[in-house]
Amino acid sequence: MSQLSPANEPLLKRYPGNPIIHRNATPTSNSIMNSSVIRFGEGYRGVFRVDNQCRDMTLHTGRSDDGLAWEIEPDPIRWHCAKPEIAAFEYGYDPRIVHLDGRYYVTWCHGYHGPAIGLGVTDDFERFELLEIILPPCNRNAVLFPRRINGEYVMLHRPSDMGHTPYGDIYLCHSPDLIHWGRHRFVMGRRGGWESTKIGAGPVPIETPEGWVLIYHGVLTSCNGYNYFAGAAILDLDEPWKVLHRSRRYILAPTELYECVGDTPNVVFPVAAVHDAATDELRVYYGAADTCIGLATTTLAELVQFVKDNA
Ligand code: BMA
């Protein structure tokens, strides 16, 4: 448990049963982290980053009735792909899922001569189709908006390099068909403190009357390497490259044992957010220490207020 006083806790409150998914949730997993979940019917489904005991980075599906207790498929997703030249899966990691035009689209970092962005789709979380490589290397953290904006699909992304990328800002691009992307805009860059080295989009942006709420990760470089934090900003509804508010304070920092001890110490990496419109509860799912998955909550109203108060 944290030694900090309640008044000194960050905005997001950890679920007391954390981590909700442990590193050994499949028979051959080394670690399960940086994964995406979404409401599906009466329950939840997810696409999970599972690093196996050969240390291959693979994508698996999983299911849950309550979003807390998860069953992760032991075998990686077998992607159907009509295009043999892109069908080989060198690796896949950091997936995001969005419900868009009635289907479930998945974006992830796709190994294709370097870290590229893959786009896939499913309707039932049983059959998955790999549609295209939508951004070439080197890129990571591609996140689709959940609806068209002014008639076009919109996606956040983070240009990067072949390695662990000691820089990184968030950009946005547009598409008429989800396949061809252009009309690039700068959204926001790294700045001081917890986000001084690089930033990258986290969960799918959440639409509110105040703007799109964007939860993202920020990284600082310490004497022991990268430390990952979660932060939040609000983007303009019609021109989402315009940042209306951005919190100087993080909303979650790596302070618990399972966030500080693991394959990569000192990491909280938010990837999915599930909002309950009836209660306003916002559940944020995050990878912890590149080893397991944690859950933290707030309300959307509190998050919006926090971002404005700490801008
Ligand atoms: C992600 C991935 C991981 C990395 C992590 C921190 O973008 O690249 O392999 O360690 O950031 O959780």
CSV table of C-alpha atoms and ligand atoms in Angstrom, one decimal:
chain,number,residue,atom,x,y,z
A,1,MET,CA,0.0,0.0,0.0
A,2,SER,CA,1.1,3.6,-0.6
A,3,GLN,CA,2.7,5.4,2.2
A,4,LEU,CA,1.4,8.8,1.0
A,5,SER,CA,-1.4,10.6,2.8
A,6,PRO,CA,-4.8,10.5,1.0
A,7,ALA,CA,-4.6,14.2,0.3
A,8,ASN,CA,-1.3,13.6,-1.5
A,9,GLU,CA,-2.7,10.9,-3.8
A,10,PRO,CA,-2.9,11.5,-7.5
A,11,LEU,CA,-6.2,11.9,-9.2
A,12,LEU,CA,-6.6,8.3,-10.3
A,13,LYS,CA,-7.5,5.9,-7.5
A,14,ARG,CA,-6.1,2.4,-7.8
A,15,TYR,CA,-8.4,-0.6,-7.6
A,16,PRO,CA,-7.5,-2.4,-4.3
A,17,GLY,CA,-7.3,-5.8,-6.1
A,18,ASN,CA,-4.5,-4.6,-8.4
A,19,PRO,CA,-2.9,-5.9,-10.4
A,20,ILE,CA,-6.0,-7.3,-12.0
A,21,ILE,CA,-4.0,-9.3,-14.6
A,22,HIS,CA,-0.9,-11.0,-13.5
A,23,ARG,CA,2.2,-11.8,-15.6
A,24,ASN,CA,1.4,-15.5,-15.6
A,25,ALA,CA,-2.3,-15.4,-16.7
A,26,THR,CA,-1.5,-17.7,-19.6
A,27,PRO,CA,0.5,-20.9,-19.4
A,28,THR,CA,3.5,-19.5,-21.4
A,29,SER,CA,3.4,-15.8,-20.7
A,30,ASN,CA,6.4,-13.9,-19.4
A,31,SER,CA,4.3,-10.7,-18.9
A,32,ILE,CA,1.0,-9.1,-19.9
A,33,MET,CA,0.8,-5.3,-20.0
A,34,ASN,CA,0.0,-2.3,-22.2
A,35,SER,CA,-3.3,-3.7,-23.4
A,36,SER,CA,-6.7,-2.5,-24.5
A,37,VAL,CA,-10.2,-3.4,-23.3
A,38,ILE,CA,-13.7,-2.3,-24.3
A,39,ARG,CA,-17.4,-2.9,-23.4
A,40,PHE,CA,-18.9,-5.7,-25.6
A,41,GLY,CA,-22.5,-6.7,-25.1
A,42,GLU,CA,-23.1,-7.3,-21.4
A,43,GLY,CA,-19.4,-7.8,-20.7
A,44,TYR,CA,-16.0,-6.8,-21.8
A,45,ARG,CA,-13.5,-8.0,-24.4
A,46,GLY,CA,-9.8,-7.0,-24.9
A,47,VAL,CA,-6.7,-7.3,-27.0
A,48,PHE,CA,-3.7,-7.9,-24.8
A,49,ARG,CA,0.0,-7.6,-25.3
A,50,VAL,CA,1.5,-10.8,-24.1
A,51,ASP,CA,5.2,-11.3,-24.1
A,52,ASN,CA,5.8,-15.1,-24.1
A,53,GLN,CA,8.7,-16.9,-22.5
A,54,CYS,CA,10.7,-16.7,-25.7
A,55,ARG,CA,10.2,-12.9,-25.2
A,56,ASP,CA,8.1,-12.6,-28.5
A,57,MET,CA,5.6,-9.7,-28.3
A,58,THR,CA,2.2,-11.2,-29.3
A,59,LEU,CA,-1.4,-10.0,-29.3
A,60,HIS,CA,-4.0,-12.2,-27.6
A,61,THR,CA,-7.7,-11.7,-27.1
A,62,GLY,CA,-9.5,-12.0,-23.7
A,63,ARG,CA,-12.9,-11.7,-22.1
A,64,SER,CA,-14.4,-10.7,-18.8
A,65,ASP,CA,-17.9,-10.4,-17.3
A,66,ASP,CA,-17.1,-7.5,-15.0
A,67,GLY,CA,-13.9,-5.9,-16.4
A,68,LEU,CA,-12.0,-7.1,-13.3
A,69,ALA,CA,-11.6,-10.8,-13.7
A,70,TRP,CA,-10.1,-11.7,-17.1
A,71,GLU,CA,-9.6,-14.8,-19.1
A,72,ILE,CA,-6.8,-14.4,-21.6
A,73,GLU,CA,-6.6,-16.7,-24.6
A,74,PRO,CA,-3.4,-18.8,-24.3
A,75,ASP,CA,-2.7,-18.6,-28.1
A,76,PRO,CA,-2.1,-15.4,-30.0
A,77,ILE,CA,-4.8,-14.1,-32.3
A,78,ARG,CA,-4.6,-15.7,-35.8
A,79,TRP,CA,-5.1,-12.7,-38.1
A,80,HIS,CA,-6.8,-13.2,-41.4
A,81,CYS,CA,-5.2,-11.2,-44.1
A,82,ALA,CA,-5.9,-11.0,-47.8
A,83,LYS,CA,-2.5,-9.4,-48.6
A,84,PRO,CA,0.3,-11.9,-48.3
A,85,GLU,CA,3.0,-9.2,-48.5
A,86,ILE,CA,1.9,-7.8,-45.1
A,87,ALA,CA,0.5,-10.9,-43.4
A,88,ALA,CA,3.7,-12.0,-41.6
A,89,PHE,CA,3.5,-10.9,-38.0
A,90,GLU,CA,7.0,-10.0,-36.9
A,91,TYR,CA,5.6,-8.7,-33.6
A,92,GLY,CA,2.6,-6.8,-32.3
A,93,TYR,CA,2.3,-4.7,-29.1
A,94,ASP,CA,0.5,-1.8,-27.4
A,95,PRO,CA,-2.9,-2.4,-29.0
A,96,ARG,CA,-5.8,0.1,-28.8
A,97,ILE,CA,-9.5,-0.9,-29.6
A,98,VAL,CA,-12.1,1.6,-30.8
A,99,HIS,CA,-15.8,1.1,-31.5
A,100,LEU,CA,-16.2,2.9,-34.8
A,101,ASP,CA,-19.0,2.7,-37.4
A,102,GLY,CA,-20.4,-0.4,-35.6
A,103,ARG,CA,-17.2,-2.4,-35.8
A,104,TYR,CA,-14.2,-2.9,-33.5
A,105,TYR,CA,-11.0,-1.6,-35.0
A,106,VAL,CA,-7.6,-2.4,-33.5
A,107,THR,CA,-4.4,-0.3,-34.0
A,108,TRP,CA,-1.1,-1.5,-32.7
A,109,CYS,CA,2.6,-1.3,-33.1
A,110,HIS,CA,3.3,-3.8,-35.9
A,111,GLY,CA,6.7,-5.1,-36.7
A,112,TYR,CA,7.2,-4.5,-40.4
A,113,HIS,CA,10.8,-3.7,-41.0
A,114,GLY,CA,10.6,-1.6,-37.9
A,115,PRO,CA,7.8,-0.4,-35.6
A,116,ALA,CA,4.9,0.5,-38.0
A,117,ILE,CA,1.2,0.9,-37.3
A,118,GLY,CA,-1.1,-2.0,-38.1
A,119,LEU,CA,-4.9,-1.7,-38.5
A,120,GLY,CA,-7.2,-4.6,-38.0
A,121,VAL,CA,-10.9,-5.2,-37.4
A,122,THR,CA,-13.2,-7.6,-35.7
A,123,ASP,CA,-17.0,-7.8,-35.1
A,124,ASP,CA,-17.0,-10.6,-32.5
A,125,PHE,CA,-13.5,-10.8,-31.0
A,126,GLU,CA,-13.3,-14.3,-32.5
A,127,ARG,CA,-12.3,-13.5,-36.1
A,128,PHE,CA,-9.8,-10.8,-36.6
A,129,GLU,CA,-8.7,-9.3,-39.9
A,130,LEU,CA,-5.5,-7.5,-40.6
A,131,LEU,CA,-6.5,-4.7,-43.0
A,132,GLU,CA,-3.3,-2.7,-43.7
A,133,ILE,CA,-0.1,-1.1,-42.5
A,134,ILE,CA,-1.4,2.4,-42.1
A,135,LEU,CA,1.8,4.2,-41.1
A,136,PRO,CA,5.3,3.0,-42.0
A,137,PRO,CA,8.2,2.8,-39.5
A,138,CYS,CA,9.0,4.3,-37.2
A,139,ASN,CA,5.8,5.0,-35.4
A,140,ARG,CA,4.0,4.0,-32.2
A,141,ASN,CA,1.0,4.8,-30.1
A,142,ALA,CA,-1.6,5.2,-32.9
A,143,VAL,CA,-5.1,5.9,-31.5
A,144,LEU,CA,-8.3,6.4,-33.5
A,145,PHE,CA,-11.0,8.8,-32.5
A,146,PRO,CA,-14.3,7.1,-32.0
A,147,ARG,CA,-16.2,8.9,-34.7
A,148,ARG,CA,-15.5,10.9,-37.9
A,149,ILE,CA,-14.8,14.6,-37.3
A,150,ASN,CA,-16.0,16.9,-40.1
A,151,GLY,CA,-16.5,13.8,-42.3
A,152,GLU,CA,-13.0,12.3,-41.9
A,153,TYR,CA,-11.5,9.7,-39.7
A,154,VAL,CA,-8.9,11.0,-37.3
A,155,MET,CA,-5.9,9.3,-35.6
A,156,LEU,CA,-3.3,10.4,-33.1
A,157,HIS,CA,0.2,8.9,-33.4
A,158,ARG,CA,3.8,9.3,-32.3
A,159,PRO,CA,6.7,9.2,-34.8
A,160,SER,CA,9.6,7.4,-33.2
A,161,ASP,CA,12.8,5.5,-34.0
A,162,MET,CA,14.0,1.9,-34.1
A,163,GLY,CA,15.0,1.8,-30.5
A,164,HIS,CA,13.6,3.1,-27.2
A,165,THR,CA,13.1,6.5,-28.7
A,166,PRO,CA,14.5,9.3,-26.5
A,167,TYR,CA,12.1,11.9,-27.9
A,168,GLY,CA,8.4,12.0,-28.9
A,169,ASP,CA,5.5,14.3,-29.5
A,170,ILE,CA,1.9,13.6,-30.4
A,171,TYR,CA,0.7,14.3,-34.0
A,172,LEU,CA,-2.7,13.7,-35.7
A,173,CYS,CA,-3.7,12.8,-39.2
A,174,HIS,CA,-6.9,12.4,-41.3
A,175,SER,CA,-8.3,9.8,-43.6
A,176,PRO,CA,-11.4,9.4,-45.8
A,177,ASP,CA,-11.4,5.6,-45.5
A,178,LEU,CA,-9.2,4.5,-42.5
A,179,ILE,CA,-6.5,3.3,-45.0
A,180,HIS,CA,-5.0,6.4,-46.5
A,181,TRP,CA,-3.8,8.9,-44.0
A,182,GLY,CA,-2.6,12.5,-44.5
A,183,ARG,CA,-3.3,16.1,-43.6
A,184,HIS,CA,-0.9,16.0,-40.6
A,185,ARG,CA,-1.1,18.3,-37.6
A,186,PHE,CA,1.1,18.7,-34.6
A,187,VAL,CA,-1.0,18.3,-31.4
A,188,MET,CA,1.4,18.6,-28.5
A,189,GLY,CA,5.0,18.1,-27.5
A,190,ARG,CA,7.0,17.0,-24.5
A,191,ARG,CA,7.6,19.6,-21.8
A,192,GLY,CA,9.0,19.7,-18.3
A,193,GLY,CA,9.1,17.3,-15.4
A,194,TRP,CA,7.3,13.9,-15.7
A,195,GLU,CA,6.8,14.5,-19.5
A,196,SER,CA,10.2,15.9,-20.4
A,197,THR,CA,11.5,13.1,-22.6
A,198,LYS,CA,8.5,12.0,-24.6
A,199,ILE,CA,4.7,11.7,-24.7
A,200,GLY,CA,2.3,9.4,-26.5
A,201,ALA,CA,-1.5,9.0,-26.7
A,202,GLY,CA,-3.1,6.5,-24.4
A,203,PRO,CA,-6.8,5.4,-24.5
A,204,VAL,CA,-9.2,6.4,-27.3
A,205,PRO,CA,-10.2,10.0,-26.6
A,206,ILE,CA,-13.5,10.5,-24.8
A,207,GLU,CA,-16.0,13.0,-26.1
A,208,THR,CA,-17.4,15.6,-23.7
A,209,PRO,CA,-19.1,18.9,-24.1
A,210,GLU,CA,-15.8,20.5,-23.1
A,211,GLY,CA,-13.8,18.7,-25.8
A,212,TRP,CA,-12.0,15.4,-26.3
A,213,VAL,CA,-10.5,14.2,-23.1
A,214,LEU,CA,-7.1,12.6,-23.9
A,215,ILE,CA,-5.3,10.5,-21.4
A,216,TYR,CA,-1.6,10.0,-22.4
A,217,HIS,CA,1.7,8.8,-21.1
A,218,GLY,CA,4.6,11.1,-20.3
A,219,VAL,CA,8.2,9.9,-19.8
A,220,LEU,CA,11.1,11.4,-17.8
A,221,THR,CA,14.7,10.1,-18.0
A,222,SER,CA,16.1,9.4,-14.6
A,223,CYS,CA,19.5,8.1,-13.6
A,224,ASN,CA,18.0,4.5,-13.9
A,225,GLY,CA,16.3,5.0,-17.3
A,226,TYR,CA,12.8,6.0,-18.4
A,227,ASN,CA,10.0,6.6,-15.8
A,228,TYR,CA,6.4,6.5,-17.3
A,229,PHE,CA,3.5,8.5,-15.9
A,230,ALA,CA,-0.1,9.2,-16.9
A,231,GLY,CA,-1.4,12.7,-17.7
A,232,ALA,CA,-4.4,14.3,-19.3
A,233,ALA,CA,-5.4,17.1,-21.7
A,234,ILE,CA,-8.6,18.3,-23.4
A,235,LEU,CA,-8.6,18.8,-27.2
A,236,ASP,CA,-11.0,20.9,-29.3
A,237,LEU,CA,-14.0,19.0,-30.5
A,238,ASP,CA,-13.9,20.1,-34.2
A,239,GLU,CA,-10.1,20.8,-34.6
A,240,PRO,CA,-8.6,18.2,-32.2
A,241,TRP,CA,-5.0,19.3,-32.9
A,242,LYS,CA,-5.9,22.3,-30.7
A,243,VAL,CA,-5.1,21.7,-27.1
A,244,LEU,CA,-7.6,23.6,-24.9
A,245,HIS,CA,-6.3,22.5,-21.5
A,246,ARG,CA,-3.4,20.3,-20.3
A,247,SER,CA,-2.6,19.4,-16.8
A,248,ARG,CA,0.8,20.2,-15.4
A,249,ARG,CA,0.3,17.5,-12.8
A,250,TYR,CA,0.3,13.8,-13.6
A,251,ILE,CA,-2.9,11.8,-12.9
A,252,LEU,CA,-1.0,8.6,-12.0
A,253,ALA,CA,2.7,8.0,-11.1
A,254,PRO,CA,4.6,4.7,-10.6
A,255,THR,CA,4.7,4.3,-6.8
A,256,GLU,CA,3.3,0.9,-6.0
A,257,LEU,CA,5.5,-2.2,-5.8
A,258,TYR,CA,4.0,-3.8,-9.0
A,259,GLU,CA,4.6,-0.5,-10.9
A,260,CYS,CA,8.2,-0.2,-9.7
A,261,VAL,CA,9.4,-3.7,-9.8
A,262,GLY,CA,9.2,-5.8,-13.0
A,263,ASP,CA,10.6,-6.2,-16.4
A,264,THR,CA,10.8,-2.4,-16.8
A,265,PRO,CA,10.7,-0.6,-13.5
A,266,ASN,CA,8.7,2.6,-12.8
A,267,VAL,CA,6.1,2.4,-15.5
A,268,VAL,CA,2.4,3.2,-15.5
A,269,PHE,CA,1.2,3.1,-19.1
A,270,PRO,CA,-2.5,3.9,-19.7
A,271,VAL,CA,-4.0,2.2,-22.8
A,272,ALA,CA,-7.8,1.9,-22.3
A,273,ALA,CA,-10.5,3.8,-20.6
A,274,VAL,CA,-14.1,2.6,-20.0
A,275,HIS,CA,-16.7,5.3,-19.1
A,276,ASP,CA,-20.0,4.4,-17.5
A,277,ALA,CA,-22.4,7.1,-18.6
A,278,ALA,CA,-24.9,6.2,-15.8
A,279,THR,CA,-22.4,6.7,-12.9
A,280,ASP,CA,-19.8,8.8,-14.7
A,281,GLU,CA,-17.2,6.3,-13.4
A,282,LEU,CA,-14.1,6.2,-15.6
A,283,ARG,CA,-11.9,3.1,-15.4
A,284,VAL,CA,-8.4,3.4,-16.7
A,285,TYR,CA,-6.5,0.2,-17.5
A,286,TYR,CA,-2.8,0.6,-17.5
A,287,GLY,CA,0.3,-1.5,-17.9
A,288,ALA,CA,2.5,-1.7,-14.8
A,289,ALA,CA,6.3,-2.2,-14.9
A,290,ASP,CA,5.9,-3.9,-18.3
A,291,THR,CA,4.8,-6.9,-16.3
A,292,CYS,CA,1.1,-6.8,-15.4
A,293,ILE,CA,-2.1,-4.8,-15.7
A,294,GLY,CA,-3.6,-2.4,-13.1
A,295,LEU,CA,-6.9,-0.5,-12.9
A,296,ALA,CA,-7.5,3.0,-11.6
A,297,THR,CA,-10.6,5.0,-11.5
A,298,THR,CA,-12.0,8.5,-11.2
A,299,THR,CA,-15.1,10.2,-12.7
A,300,LEU,CA,-15.0,11.9,-16.0
A,301,ALA,CA,-16.3,15.1,-14.4
A,302,GLU,CA,-13.4,15.0,-11.8
A,303,LEU,CA,-10.9,14.4,-14.6
A,304,VAL,CA,-12.1,17.4,-16.7
A,305,GLN,CA,-12.1,19.6,-13.6
A,306,PHE,CA,-8.6,18.4,-12.6
A,307,VAL,CA,-7.2,19.1,-16.0
A,308,LYS,CA,-8.6,22.6,-16.0
A,309,ASP,CA,-7.6,23.4,-12.4
A,310,ASN,CA,-4.0,22.2,-13.0
A,311,ALA,CA,-3.4,23.6,-16.5
B,1,BMA,C1,5.6,1.0,-24.8
B,1,BMA,C2,6.3,-0.3,-25.3
B,1,BMA,C3,7.0,-1.1,-24.3
B,1,BMA,C4,7.8,-0.2,-23.4
B,1,BMA,C5,6.7,0.6,-22.8
B,1,BMA,C6,6.7,1.1,-21.4
B,1,BMA,O1,5.5,1.9,-25.8
B,1,BMA,O2,7.3,0.2,-26.3
B,1,BMA,O3,7.8,-2.1,-24.8
B,1,BMA,O4,8.7,-0.8,-22.5
B,1,BMA,O5,6.3,1.5,-23.7
B,1,BMA,O6,5.6,0.5,-20.9
